């Protein structure tokens, strides 16, 4: 019979084989060749290896990187507790890109903490809000960069202070990259986003973090909701698909040249409406469980600069979490929002959030096909169809 070399195996088969390997063997396989190296970087392979260290590592990263602009934690086992330091120090004031795809332990609490960390635009006048949105966020500087805490020490021992001359002085934020997206294999949304000339690269003059990639453009994730069909299947449960992980390669499937709204347009919109985003301030969490109870963030530097947010597969998210994001000034610069696989949210919750996101690009707005939400005819459908490792009410169809 014909013998087939292991190097001829398709990547989806390699991925299944690699699932049986431990971290040391995965590292060895990653050094065999470029293809194996790429496959071994797939997030789902590493997801369950060190669940405890994920939380501790993320807490340290968030504490030590106060000027973080890009955070990708795709397919990790992190839970809400990893983000507690955000509410403490407001370190996500400069955050532009947050990808929590596949982080299915995330709940509404993380969104509440995120909203707190981004700051409160409602504390500012409309003029000041518009001014804040034009200026780059002030970087935060570690008071003593040589006194960083050793591994394991509480992140709360850190003291931050604003850089002298901060806002308006022309200093851009120091760009701290926690994880190098170019070295991860499954950052689907981020790759698509960057390939279209990601805003952060255009507006800040930074280079794109991804190389241009070709693709078939035929993947399910790019279809319009108009073309999707609704099955009436209950969204109260979902199942893992047996169709394999590699059927939906989002990072290479999208090639249509969709122009994005620019930050300037978002600013103009905000100014034209007098900053009339639907500002809601009522807290939906109670007592000690409310992250705001511990919040010590200085609100004077609030910018809410988030432009990209993916919660794909975070099926525990509810309307309560969406409401947290729409509070405190909403997300005035947000253009990409992926809520695929968020089975518990409703059309009303989506509508409330969308009303607080005036810059949202409908082409980059994804949610469950079985939810009758805003822009149902034009928004993109769920990205998790036929995806074997993220929540979707229609997986396996
Ligand atoms: Fe409903 Fe994917 S979550 S279609």
Short mmCIF file of C-alpha atoms and ligand atoms in Angstrom, two decimals:
data_model
loop_
_atom_site.label_atom_id
_atom_site.label_comp_id
_atom_site.label_asym_id
_atom_site.label_seq_id
_atom_site.Cartn_x
_atom_site.Cartn_y
_atom_site.Cartn_z
CA UNK A 1 0.00 0.00 0.00
CA UNK A 2 1.06 3.59 -0.55
CA UNK A 3 2.98 5.09 2.35
CA UNK A 4 2.20 8.65 3.37
CA UNK A 5 4.73 10.82 5.13
CA UNK A 6 3.63 12.46 8.37
CA UNK A 7 4.65 15.79 6.89
CA UNK A 8 1.89 15.32 4.29
CA UNK A 9 -0.87 15.24 6.88
CA UNK A 10 -3.32 18.13 6.67
CA UNK A 11 -3.19 20.64 9.53
CA UNK A 12 -6.55 19.63 10.99
CA UNK A 13 -5.29 16.04 11.38
CA UNK A 14 -2.05 17.26 12.93
CA UNK A 15 -4.09 19.33 15.34
CA UNK A 16 -6.02 16.29 16.48
CA UNK A 17 -2.83 14.31 16.97
CA UNK A 18 -1.17 17.10 18.90
CA UNK A 19 -4.05 17.12 21.35
CA UNK A 20 -2.64 13.97 22.89
CA UNK A 21 0.70 15.64 23.67
CA UNK A 22 1.86 17.39 26.78
CA UNK A 23 3.53 20.80 26.85
CA UNK A 24 7.10 19.50 26.51
CA UNK A 25 6.28 17.37 23.49
CA UNK A 26 4.32 20.21 21.96
CA UNK A 27 7.33 22.47 22.31
CA UNK A 28 9.54 19.86 20.65
CA UNK A 29 7.07 19.42 17.78
CA UNK A 30 6.95 23.17 17.34
CA UNK A 31 10.62 23.11 16.40
CA UNK A 32 10.27 20.54 13.61
CA UNK A 33 9.19 22.85 10.80
CA UNK A 34 7.24 26.04 10.18
CA UNK A 35 3.94 24.20 9.60
CA UNK A 36 4.21 22.22 12.82
CA UNK A 37 5.31 25.34 14.62
CA UNK A 38 2.16 27.12 13.46
CA UNK A 39 -0.12 24.24 14.44
CA UNK A 40 1.41 23.87 17.90
CA UNK A 41 0.63 27.52 18.60
CA UNK A 42 -3.10 26.86 18.32
CA UNK A 43 -4.63 28.19 21.50
CA UNK A 44 -6.94 25.23 22.09
CA UNK A 45 -3.92 22.93 22.53
CA UNK A 46 -2.66 24.93 25.47
CA UNK A 47 -5.92 25.81 27.03
CA UNK A 48 -6.14 23.25 29.80
CA UNK A 49 -2.47 22.88 30.62
CA UNK A 50 -1.99 25.44 33.36
CA UNK A 51 -5.38 26.86 34.31
CA UNK A 52 -4.17 28.31 37.60
CA UNK A 53 -1.14 30.02 36.14
CA UNK A 54 -3.27 31.68 33.49
CA UNK A 55 -5.08 33.73 36.08
CA UNK A 56 -1.95 34.65 37.99
CA UNK A 57 -0.05 35.49 34.83
CA UNK A 58 -2.79 37.71 33.49
CA UNK A 59 -3.07 39.52 36.80
CA UNK A 60 0.63 40.28 36.72
CA UNK A 61 0.55 41.36 33.11
CA UNK A 62 -2.32 43.74 33.72
CA UNK A 63 -0.61 45.19 36.76
CA UNK A 64 2.79 45.61 35.17
CA UNK A 65 1.53 47.01 31.86
CA UNK A 66 -0.48 50.10 32.74
CA UNK A 67 -0.39 51.41 29.17
CA UNK A 68 -1.64 48.27 27.56
CA UNK A 69 -3.26 48.83 24.17
CA UNK A 70 -3.68 45.30 22.81
CA UNK A 71 -4.61 42.21 24.80
CA UNK A 72 -5.38 38.85 23.24
CA UNK A 73 -6.30 35.98 25.55
CA UNK A 74 -7.96 33.81 22.93
CA UNK A 75 -8.87 30.28 24.06
CA UNK A 76 -7.45 30.55 27.54
CA UNK A 77 -8.96 29.34 30.77
CA UNK A 78 -8.95 32.70 32.49
CA UNK A 79 -11.81 33.62 34.77
CA UNK A 80 -13.15 36.87 36.15
CA UNK A 81 -10.66 37.03 39.01
CA UNK A 82 -7.81 37.58 36.56
CA UNK A 83 -9.15 41.06 35.83
CA UNK A 84 -9.64 42.36 39.36
CA UNK A 85 -6.57 44.59 39.13
CA UNK A 86 -8.17 46.46 36.24
CA UNK A 87 -10.79 47.91 38.53
CA UNK A 88 -8.12 48.71 41.09
CA UNK A 89 -5.81 50.72 38.90
CA UNK A 90 -7.73 51.55 35.76
CA UNK A 91 -4.89 50.13 33.72
CA UNK A 92 -7.07 49.57 30.66
CA UNK A 93 -7.52 53.27 30.10
CA UNK A 94 -5.45 52.99 26.93
CA UNK A 95 -6.88 49.66 25.81
CA UNK A 96 -7.91 49.56 22.15
CA UNK A 97 -8.08 45.87 21.34
CA UNK A 98 -9.42 43.12 23.60
CA UNK A 99 -9.92 39.56 22.35
CA UNK A 100 -11.45 37.11 24.83
CA UNK A 101 -12.64 34.65 22.19
CA UNK A 102 -13.17 31.20 23.66
CA UNK A 103 -12.70 32.33 27.26
CA UNK A 104 -15.87 30.60 28.35
CA UNK A 105 -15.34 31.17 32.08
CA UNK A 106 -15.74 34.89 31.61
CA UNK A 107 -18.96 36.30 33.03
CA UNK A 108 -20.64 39.67 33.33
CA UNK A 109 -18.27 40.56 36.16
CA UNK A 110 -15.35 40.90 33.76
CA UNK A 111 -17.36 43.27 31.58
CA UNK A 112 -18.23 45.33 34.63
CA UNK A 113 -14.56 45.52 35.61
CA UNK A 114 -13.61 46.39 32.05
CA UNK A 115 -16.15 49.18 31.96
CA UNK A 116 -14.81 50.55 35.24
CA UNK A 117 -11.23 50.36 34.06
CA UNK A 118 -12.02 52.21 30.84
CA UNK A 119 -13.17 55.18 32.87
CA UNK A 120 -16.29 57.28 33.01
CA UNK A 121 -16.99 59.74 30.22
CA UNK A 122 -20.14 60.90 31.91
CA UNK A 123 -18.00 62.69 34.49
CA UNK A 124 -16.96 65.10 31.74
CA UNK A 125 -18.84 67.80 29.89
CA UNK A 126 -19.70 67.12 26.19
CA UNK A 127 -16.87 69.47 25.14
CA UNK A 128 -14.40 67.72 27.33
CA UNK A 129 -15.59 64.33 26.13
CA UNK A 130 -14.96 65.30 22.52
CA UNK A 131 -11.56 66.69 23.49
CA UNK A 132 -10.64 63.55 25.35
CA UNK A 133 -11.54 61.42 22.38
CA UNK A 134 -9.30 63.45 20.08
CA UNK A 135 -6.23 63.32 22.30
CA UNK A 136 -4.24 60.15 22.80
CA UNK A 137 -4.73 58.71 26.26
CA UNK A 138 -2.12 59.72 28.77
CA UNK A 139 0.29 56.97 29.55
CA UNK A 140 0.67 55.84 33.11
CA UNK A 141 4.21 55.41 34.36
CA UNK A 142 5.47 53.05 36.96
CA UNK A 143 6.76 55.12 39.85
CA UNK A 144 9.86 53.02 40.27
CA UNK A 145 10.50 50.67 37.43
CA UNK A 146 13.26 48.95 39.41
CA UNK A 147 10.99 48.01 42.25
CA UNK A 148 8.68 45.74 40.30
CA UNK A 149 7.30 43.01 42.49
CA UNK A 150 8.77 39.55 42.18
CA UNK A 151 6.66 36.74 40.82
CA UNK A 152 3.92 35.90 43.26
CA UNK A 153 3.87 39.23 45.06
CA UNK A 154 0.57 40.99 45.13
CA UNK A 155 0.03 43.30 42.19
CA UNK A 156 -1.56 45.74 44.60
CA UNK A 157 1.89 46.64 45.87
CA UNK A 158 2.48 48.62 42.70
CA UNK A 159 2.02 52.38 42.73
CA UNK A 160 1.27 54.27 39.53
CA UNK A 161 1.47 57.93 38.79
CA UNK A 162 0.66 59.99 35.72
CA UNK A 163 3.51 61.09 33.49
CA UNK A 164 4.17 64.82 33.90
CA UNK A 165 2.68 66.78 31.06
CA UNK A 166 0.59 63.73 30.04
CA UNK A 167 -2.43 64.60 27.93
CA UNK A 168 -1.95 67.23 25.30
CA UNK A 169 1.80 67.12 25.55
CA UNK A 170 1.99 65.11 22.36
CA UNK A 171 3.22 61.98 24.06
CA UNK A 172 1.54 58.87 22.76
CA UNK A 173 0.96 55.89 24.97
CA UNK A 174 3.81 53.46 25.39
CA UNK A 175 2.62 50.45 23.44
CA UNK A 176 3.01 47.37 25.53
CA UNK A 177 2.29 44.12 23.75
CA UNK A 178 1.47 41.34 26.10
CA UNK A 179 1.17 38.55 23.59
CA UNK A 180 2.56 38.77 20.11
CA UNK A 181 -0.46 38.10 17.85
CA UNK A 182 1.73 37.33 14.87
CA UNK A 183 3.03 34.32 16.77
CA UNK A 184 -0.35 32.88 17.63
CA UNK A 185 -2.23 30.75 15.19
CA UNK A 186 -5.86 31.29 15.97
CA UNK A 187 -6.52 34.95 16.42
CA UNK A 188 -9.24 34.94 13.84
CA UNK A 189 -10.86 38.28 14.42
CA UNK A 190 -7.62 40.09 15.00
CA UNK A 191 -6.11 38.83 11.78
CA UNK A 192 -9.16 39.86 9.81
CA UNK A 193 -9.21 43.22 11.51
CA UNK A 194 -5.57 43.95 10.86
CA UNK A 195 -5.74 42.73 7.26
CA UNK A 196 -8.29 45.43 6.57
CA UNK A 197 -5.80 48.04 7.66
CA UNK A 198 -6.56 48.09 11.37
CA UNK A 199 -7.37 51.45 12.77
CA UNK A 200 -4.67 51.53 15.35
CA UNK A 201 -2.07 51.17 12.61
CA UNK A 202 -3.67 53.86 10.47
CA UNK A 203 -4.29 56.35 13.17
CA UNK A 204 -1.25 55.98 15.33
CA UNK A 205 1.24 55.43 12.57
CA UNK A 206 2.20 52.02 13.86
CA UNK A 207 2.80 49.21 11.42
CA UNK A 208 0.30 46.43 10.99
CA UNK A 209 0.96 43.50 13.25
CA UNK A 210 -0.15 41.01 10.65
CA UNK A 211 1.07 40.33 7.20
CA UNK A 212 -1.42 40.50 4.36
CA UNK A 213 -3.01 37.15 3.76
CA UNK A 214 -5.10 35.76 0.99
CA UNK A 215 -8.24 33.71 1.46
CA UNK A 216 -11.18 32.10 -0.15
CA UNK A 217 -13.79 34.51 1.18
CA UNK A 218 -16.30 31.70 1.28
CA UNK A 219 -16.38 30.99 4.99
CA UNK A 220 -19.63 30.96 6.91
CA UNK A 221 -18.42 33.70 9.20
CA UNK A 222 -18.55 36.34 6.49
CA UNK A 223 -22.06 35.68 5.34
CA UNK A 224 -24.62 38.37 5.97
CA UNK A 225 -27.32 37.66 8.47
CA UNK A 226 -29.68 38.41 5.61
CA UNK A 227 -28.50 35.24 3.94
CA UNK A 228 -28.57 33.16 7.08
CA UNK A 229 -31.57 31.09 7.97
CA UNK A 230 -33.06 30.82 11.40
CA UNK A 231 -33.77 27.34 12.62
CA UNK A 232 -35.66 28.04 15.78
CA UNK A 233 -33.27 25.84 17.66
CA UNK A 234 -33.18 26.70 21.32
CA UNK A 235 -30.19 28.77 22.24
CA UNK A 236 -30.24 27.51 25.79
CA UNK A 237 -27.72 24.81 25.03
CA UNK A 238 -24.95 24.06 22.62
CA UNK A 239 -22.75 21.16 21.78
CA UNK A 240 -19.30 20.50 20.55
CA UNK A 241 -19.16 19.78 16.88
CA UNK A 242 -17.59 16.63 15.58
CA UNK A 243 -16.63 18.38 12.39
CA UNK A 244 -13.16 19.35 13.49
CA UNK A 245 -11.41 22.55 14.42
CA UNK A 246 -10.00 23.54 11.11
CA UNK A 247 -13.16 23.86 9.04
CA UNK A 248 -13.59 27.50 9.86
CA UNK A 249 -10.23 29.17 9.40
CA UNK A 250 -11.37 32.71 10.07
CA UNK A 251 -7.91 34.19 9.86
CA UNK A 252 -7.67 33.48 6.15
CA UNK A 253 -11.25 33.35 4.99
CA UNK A 254 -12.13 36.99 4.59
CA UNK A 255 -10.93 39.02 1.66
CA UNK A 256 -13.72 41.40 0.78
CA UNK A 257 -12.53 44.96 0.88
CA UNK A 258 -14.80 46.48 3.47
CA UNK A 259 -13.86 49.99 4.41
CA UNK A 260 -13.95 50.79 8.09
CA UNK A 261 -15.19 53.91 9.68
CA UNK A 262 -12.29 55.96 10.83
CA UNK A 263 -11.70 57.32 14.25
CA UNK A 264 -12.12 60.81 12.88
CA UNK A 265 -15.56 59.91 11.60
CA UNK A 266 -16.42 58.54 15.00
CA UNK A 267 -15.24 61.73 16.59
CA UNK A 268 -17.27 63.79 14.14
CA UNK A 269 -20.32 61.71 14.88
CA UNK A 270 -19.84 62.21 18.55
CA UNK A 271 -19.32 65.92 18.15
CA UNK A 272 -22.24 66.27 15.74
CA UNK A 273 -24.54 64.73 18.28
CA UNK A 274 -23.01 66.72 21.11
CA UNK A 275 -21.73 63.47 22.54
CA UNK A 276 -25.30 62.31 22.86
CA UNK A 277 -24.45 58.71 23.47
CA UNK A 278 -27.00 56.98 25.63
CA UNK A 279 -25.22 57.40 28.97
CA UNK A 280 -26.52 55.11 31.64
CA UNK A 281 -25.10 55.14 35.11
CA UNK A 282 -27.21 52.77 37.16
CA UNK A 283 -25.12 49.94 38.56
CA UNK A 284 -26.66 46.53 38.15
CA UNK A 285 -24.41 44.73 40.61
CA UNK A 286 -25.17 44.71 44.29
CA UNK A 287 -23.09 45.36 47.42
CA UNK A 288 -19.68 43.77 47.91
CA UNK A 289 -19.98 41.83 44.67
CA UNK A 290 -19.92 45.06 42.71
CA UNK A 291 -16.43 45.64 41.29
CA UNK A 292 -17.06 49.37 41.67
CA UNK A 293 -16.97 48.85 45.41
CA UNK A 294 -13.18 48.42 45.06
CA UNK A 295 -12.60 50.86 42.25
CA UNK A 296 -10.05 53.57 42.88
CA UNK A 297 -9.56 54.69 39.32
CA UNK A 298 -8.90 58.36 38.65
CA UNK A 299 -11.67 59.25 36.21
CA UNK A 300 -10.04 62.46 34.95
CA UNK A 301 -8.21 60.53 32.21
CA UNK A 302 -11.16 58.50 30.99
CA UNK A 303 -11.12 57.97 27.22
CA UNK A 304 -12.81 54.61 26.65
CA UNK A 305 -10.62 53.97 23.64
CA UNK A 306 -11.71 50.40 22.96
CA UNK A 307 -12.12 49.77 19.22
CA UNK A 308 -12.11 45.98 19.02
CA UNK A 309 -13.91 43.63 21.37
CA UNK A 310 -14.46 39.92 20.84
CA UNK A 311 -16.38 37.81 23.34
CA UNK A 312 -16.96 34.99 20.88
CA UNK A 313 -17.85 31.80 22.72
CA UNK A 314 -18.22 33.54 26.11
CA UNK A 315 -21.62 31.94 26.53
CA UNK A 316 -22.11 33.08 30.14
CA UNK A 317 -22.36 36.72 29.14
CA UNK A 318 -25.85 38.17 29.63
CA UNK A 319 -27.61 41.44 29.01
CA UNK A 320 -26.32 42.59 32.39
CA UNK A 321 -22.76 42.49 31.10
CA UNK A 322 -23.70 44.30 27.92
CA UNK A 323 -25.37 46.98 29.99
CA UNK A 324 -22.16 47.48 31.95
CA UNK A 325 -20.36 48.28 28.71
CA UNK A 326 -23.03 50.75 27.67
CA UNK A 327 -22.79 52.58 30.99
CA UNK A 328 -20.28 55.30 31.87
CA UNK A 329 -20.26 56.75 28.37
CA UNK A 330 -20.61 53.62 26.28
CA UNK A 331 -17.91 52.63 23.83
CA UNK A 332 -17.75 55.63 21.50
CA UNK A 333 -14.88 54.32 19.38
CA UNK A 334 -15.84 50.65 19.19
CA UNK A 335 -15.98 49.41 15.60
CA UNK A 336 -15.64 45.64 15.87
CA UNK A 337 -17.91 43.67 18.20
CA UNK A 338 -18.09 39.88 18.15
CA UNK A 339 -20.72 38.28 20.37
CA UNK A 340 -20.95 35.00 18.49
CA UNK A 341 -21.90 32.15 20.78
CA UNK A 342 -23.22 34.43 23.52
CA UNK A 343 -26.38 32.43 23.93
CA UNK A 344 -27.92 34.21 26.89
CA UNK A 345 -28.05 37.73 25.53
CA UNK A 346 -31.22 39.10 23.96
CA UNK A 347 -32.12 41.52 21.22
CA UNK A 348 -32.99 44.15 23.82
CA UNK A 349 -29.58 43.85 25.46
CA UNK A 350 -27.86 44.12 22.11
CA UNK A 351 -29.92 47.15 21.18
CA UNK A 352 -28.94 48.92 24.37
CA UNK A 353 -25.25 48.30 23.77
CA UNK A 354 -25.38 49.24 20.10
CA UNK A 355 -27.05 52.52 20.99
CA UNK A 356 -23.94 53.33 23.05
CA UNK A 357 -21.52 52.42 20.24
CA UNK A 358 -21.95 55.12 17.57
CA UNK A 359 -18.85 54.06 15.63
CA UNK A 360 -19.80 50.38 15.33
CA UNK A 361 -19.22 49.01 11.85
CA UNK A 362 -22.15 46.71 11.12
CA UNK A 363 -19.98 44.55 8.88
CA UNK A 364 -17.94 43.77 11.98
CA UNK A 365 -20.86 43.11 14.29
CA UNK A 366 -21.47 39.42 14.96
CA UNK A 367 -24.06 37.72 17.11
CA UNK A 368 -26.22 34.58 17.24
CA UNK A 369 -28.42 34.02 14.22
CA UNK A 370 -31.29 33.04 16.46
CA UNK A 371 -31.45 36.41 18.19
CA UNK A 372 -33.62 39.03 16.60
CA UNK A 373 -31.37 41.95 17.40
CA UNK A 374 -30.33 45.30 15.93
CA UNK A 375 -29.35 45.50 12.27
CA UNK A 376 -30.60 41.94 11.80
CA UNK A 377 -30.57 42.27 8.02
CA UNK A 378 -27.13 43.77 7.65
CA UNK A 379 -25.02 42.64 10.61
CA UNK A 380 -22.77 39.63 10.14
CA UNK A 381 -23.96 36.31 11.45
CA UNK A 382 -22.54 34.10 14.15
CA UNK A 383 -18.90 33.19 13.54
CA UNK A 384 -18.99 29.96 15.47
CA UNK A 385 -20.97 27.80 13.09
CA UNK A 386 -19.13 24.55 12.47
CA UNK A 387 -16.56 25.60 15.01
CA UNK A 388 -15.61 22.67 17.18
CA UNK A 389 -14.31 24.52 20.19
CA UNK A 390 -16.53 27.57 20.76
CA UNK A 391 -20.09 27.81 21.93
CA UNK A 392 -22.74 28.01 19.25
CA UNK A 393 -26.37 26.98 19.37
CA UNK A 394 -26.03 25.59 15.86
CA UNK A 395 -22.76 23.70 16.17
CA UNK A 396 -22.92 20.33 14.52
CA UNK A 397 -25.74 21.10 12.12
FE1 LIG B 1 -26.54 30.90 17.70
FE2 LIG B 1 -24.01 30.58 16.73
S1 LIG B 1 -24.65 31.08 18.75
S2 LIG B 1 -25.91 30.63 15.63
#
